[in-house]
Amino acid sequence: RPIPRVQLILKEDCKRTAAQLVPLLEKGNPSIRTRNHLVDEGIIQFDPRELKKEDLPIIAERITNLL
């Protein structure tokens, strides 16, 4: 069955790789968990089924600060 995903695609000139970013997201408070099947290709996926509207600014701010 198809499952929708939100993708963060990192450019090659990004400060960090997707593989470096994932553990930093997980270690933060709150922990941000991602789908990592494409992390070696520079893509981090999020499962929007598990997100609440108030989670979005938290995720966006954390990613912005880490990049």
XYZ file of N, CA and C in Angstrom:
201
model
N 0.841 -1.179 0.000
C 0.000 0.000 0.000
C 0.882 1.237 0.000
N 0.522 2.215 -0.740
C 1.334 3.437 -0.771
C 1.211 4.221 0.534
N 2.340 4.679 1.014
C 2.380 5.484 2.239
C 2.975 6.834 1.871
N 2.257 7.923 2.153
C 2.809 9.241 1.820
C 4.024 9.561 2.682
N 4.989 10.235 2.095
C 6.186 10.668 2.809
C 6.477 12.120 2.458
N 7.002 12.834 3.410
C 7.543 14.162 3.171
C 9.045 13.978 3.084
N 9.648 14.522 2.025
C 11.076 14.326 1.813
C 11.859 15.608 1.989
N 12.990 15.480 2.654
C 13.981 16.545 2.734
C 15.147 16.078 1.872
N 15.391 16.790 0.782
C 16.465 16.434 -0.138
C 17.589 17.438 0.057
N 18.726 16.944 0.519
C 19.859 17.815 0.801
C 20.736 17.975 -0.438
N 21.125 19.201 -0.723
C 22.018 19.467 -1.837
C 23.424 18.981 -1.490
N 24.211 18.726 -2.511
C 25.570 18.216 -2.300
C 26.457 19.208 -1.557
N 26.186 20.501 -1.688
C 27.013 21.504 -1.017
C 26.484 21.875 0.374
N 25.582 21.083 0.889
C 25.003 21.324 2.214
C 26.070 21.140 3.299
N 25.898 21.852 4.397
C 26.846 21.807 5.518
C 27.006 20.391 6.084
N 25.927 19.638 6.100
C 25.946 18.265 6.618
C 25.314 17.329 5.595
N 25.673 16.062 5.668
C 25.021 15.055 4.837
C 23.762 14.580 5.552
N 22.911 13.901 4.822
C 21.710 13.331 5.425
C 22.092 12.329 6.520
N 23.129 11.550 6.268
C 23.581 10.561 7.261
C 24.089 11.228 8.535
N 24.649 12.416 8.427
C 25.100 13.153 9.619
C 23.922 13.810 10.340
N 22.937 14.244 9.584
C 21.797 14.966 10.147
C 20.864 14.056 10.949
N 20.637 12.847 10.477
C 19.686 11.937 11.123
C 19.990 11.720 12.606
N 21.215 11.346 12.998
C 21.455 11.126 14.431
C 21.315 12.407 15.259
N 21.603 13.548 14.659
C 21.436 14.809 15.384
C 19.959 15.102 15.634
N 19.111 14.767 14.688
C 17.668 14.922 14.882
C 17.165 13.970 15.968
N 17.684 12.755 15.969
C 17.262 11.761 16.950
C 17.708 12.116 18.365
N 18.903 12.718 18.508
C 19.450 13.023 19.833
C 18.835 14.259 20.473
N 18.171 15.102 19.679
C 17.605 16.335 20.218
C 16.410 16.087 21.119
N 15.937 17.166 21.705
C 14.770 17.083 22.577
C 13.719 18.059 22.067
N 12.632 17.547 21.510
C 12.245 16.145 21.402
C 13.017 15.428 20.293
N 13.085 14.111 20.425
C 13.732 13.295 19.411
C 12.872 13.315 18.146
N 13.502 13.556 17.014
C 12.797 13.557 15.731
C 13.234 12.315 14.974
N 12.284 11.425 14.734
C 12.568 10.151 14.055
C 12.185 10.259 12.591
N 12.998 9.660 11.757
C 12.811 9.756 10.316
C 12.854 8.382 9.673
N 12.459 8.346 8.411
C 12.590 7.139 7.588
C 13.888 7.322 6.807
N 14.746 6.344 6.867
C 16.106 6.540 6.361
C 16.499 5.615 5.218
N 15.527 5.125 4.486
C 15.821 4.198 3.396
C 16.651 4.843 2.284
N 16.551 6.158 2.140
C 17.250 6.858 1.057
C 18.325 7.809 1.575
N 18.719 7.642 2.822
C 19.664 8.571 3.436
C 21.002 8.603 2.698
N 21.432 7.493 2.146
C 22.700 7.461 1.402
C 22.619 8.255 0.100
N 21.405 8.559 -0.334
C 21.197 9.365 -1.536
C 20.941 10.832 -1.182
N 21.068 11.174 0.111
C 20.871 12.550 0.543
C 19.420 12.917 0.810
N 18.585 11.908 1.037
C 17.152 12.140 1.238
C 16.733 11.602 2.606
N 16.095 12.478 3.381
C 15.510 12.086 4.664
C 14.002 12.171 4.503
N 13.310 11.127 4.928
C 11.858 11.110 4.796
C 11.192 11.186 6.165
N 10.038 11.831 6.168
C 9.210 11.948 7.364
C 7.859 11.315 7.057
N 7.291 10.660 8.044
C 5.970 10.051 7.901
C 4.933 11.036 8.438
N 4.200 11.722 7.563
C 3.263 12.745 8.035
C 2.081 12.177 8.806
N 1.834 10.874 8.700
C 0.717 10.280 9.443
C 0.939 10.392 10.950
N 2.188 10.469 11.362
C 2.517 10.508 12.785
C 2.703 11.927 13.314
N 2.606 12.930 12.448
C 2.874 14.307 12.854
C 1.601 15.055 13.226
N 1.755 15.946 14.186
C 0.689 16.871 14.547
C 1.068 18.237 13.972
N 0.094 19.078 13.769
C 0.339 20.401 13.189
C 1.393 21.169 13.990
N 1.360 21.049 15.305
C 2.310 21.779 16.151
C 3.731 21.197 16.097
N 3.904 20.016 15.510
C 5.233 19.423 15.354
C 6.036 20.085 14.233
N 5.354 20.602 13.235
C 6.024 21.115 12.040
C 7.006 22.244 12.323
N 6.645 23.272 13.116
C 7.625 24.324 13.401
C 8.836 23.820 14.184
N 8.635 22.842 15.040
C 9.736 22.274 15.823
C 10.732 21.589 14.888
N 10.214 20.789 13.963
C 11.074 20.083 13.012
C 11.805 21.075 12.112
N 11.079 22.049 11.595
C 11.676 23.042 10.702
C 12.776 23.830 11.407
N 12.532 24.237 12.644
C 13.542 25.011 13.386
C 14.780 24.167 13.656
N 14.589 22.932 14.061
C 15.739 22.061 14.347
C 16.583 21.847 13.098
N 15.936 21.545 11.969
C 16.681 21.334 10.731
C 17.426 22.606 10.333
N 16.759 23.733 10.423
C 17.394 25.007 10.070
C 18.617 25.265 10.933
N 18.497 25.015 12.228
C 19.629 25.243 13.138
C 20.790 24.292 12.867
N 20.493 23.074 12.478
C 21.548 22.092 12.239
C 22.232 22.290 10.886
N 21.510 22.904 9.950
C 22.107 23.122 8.639
C 22.716 24.506 8.546
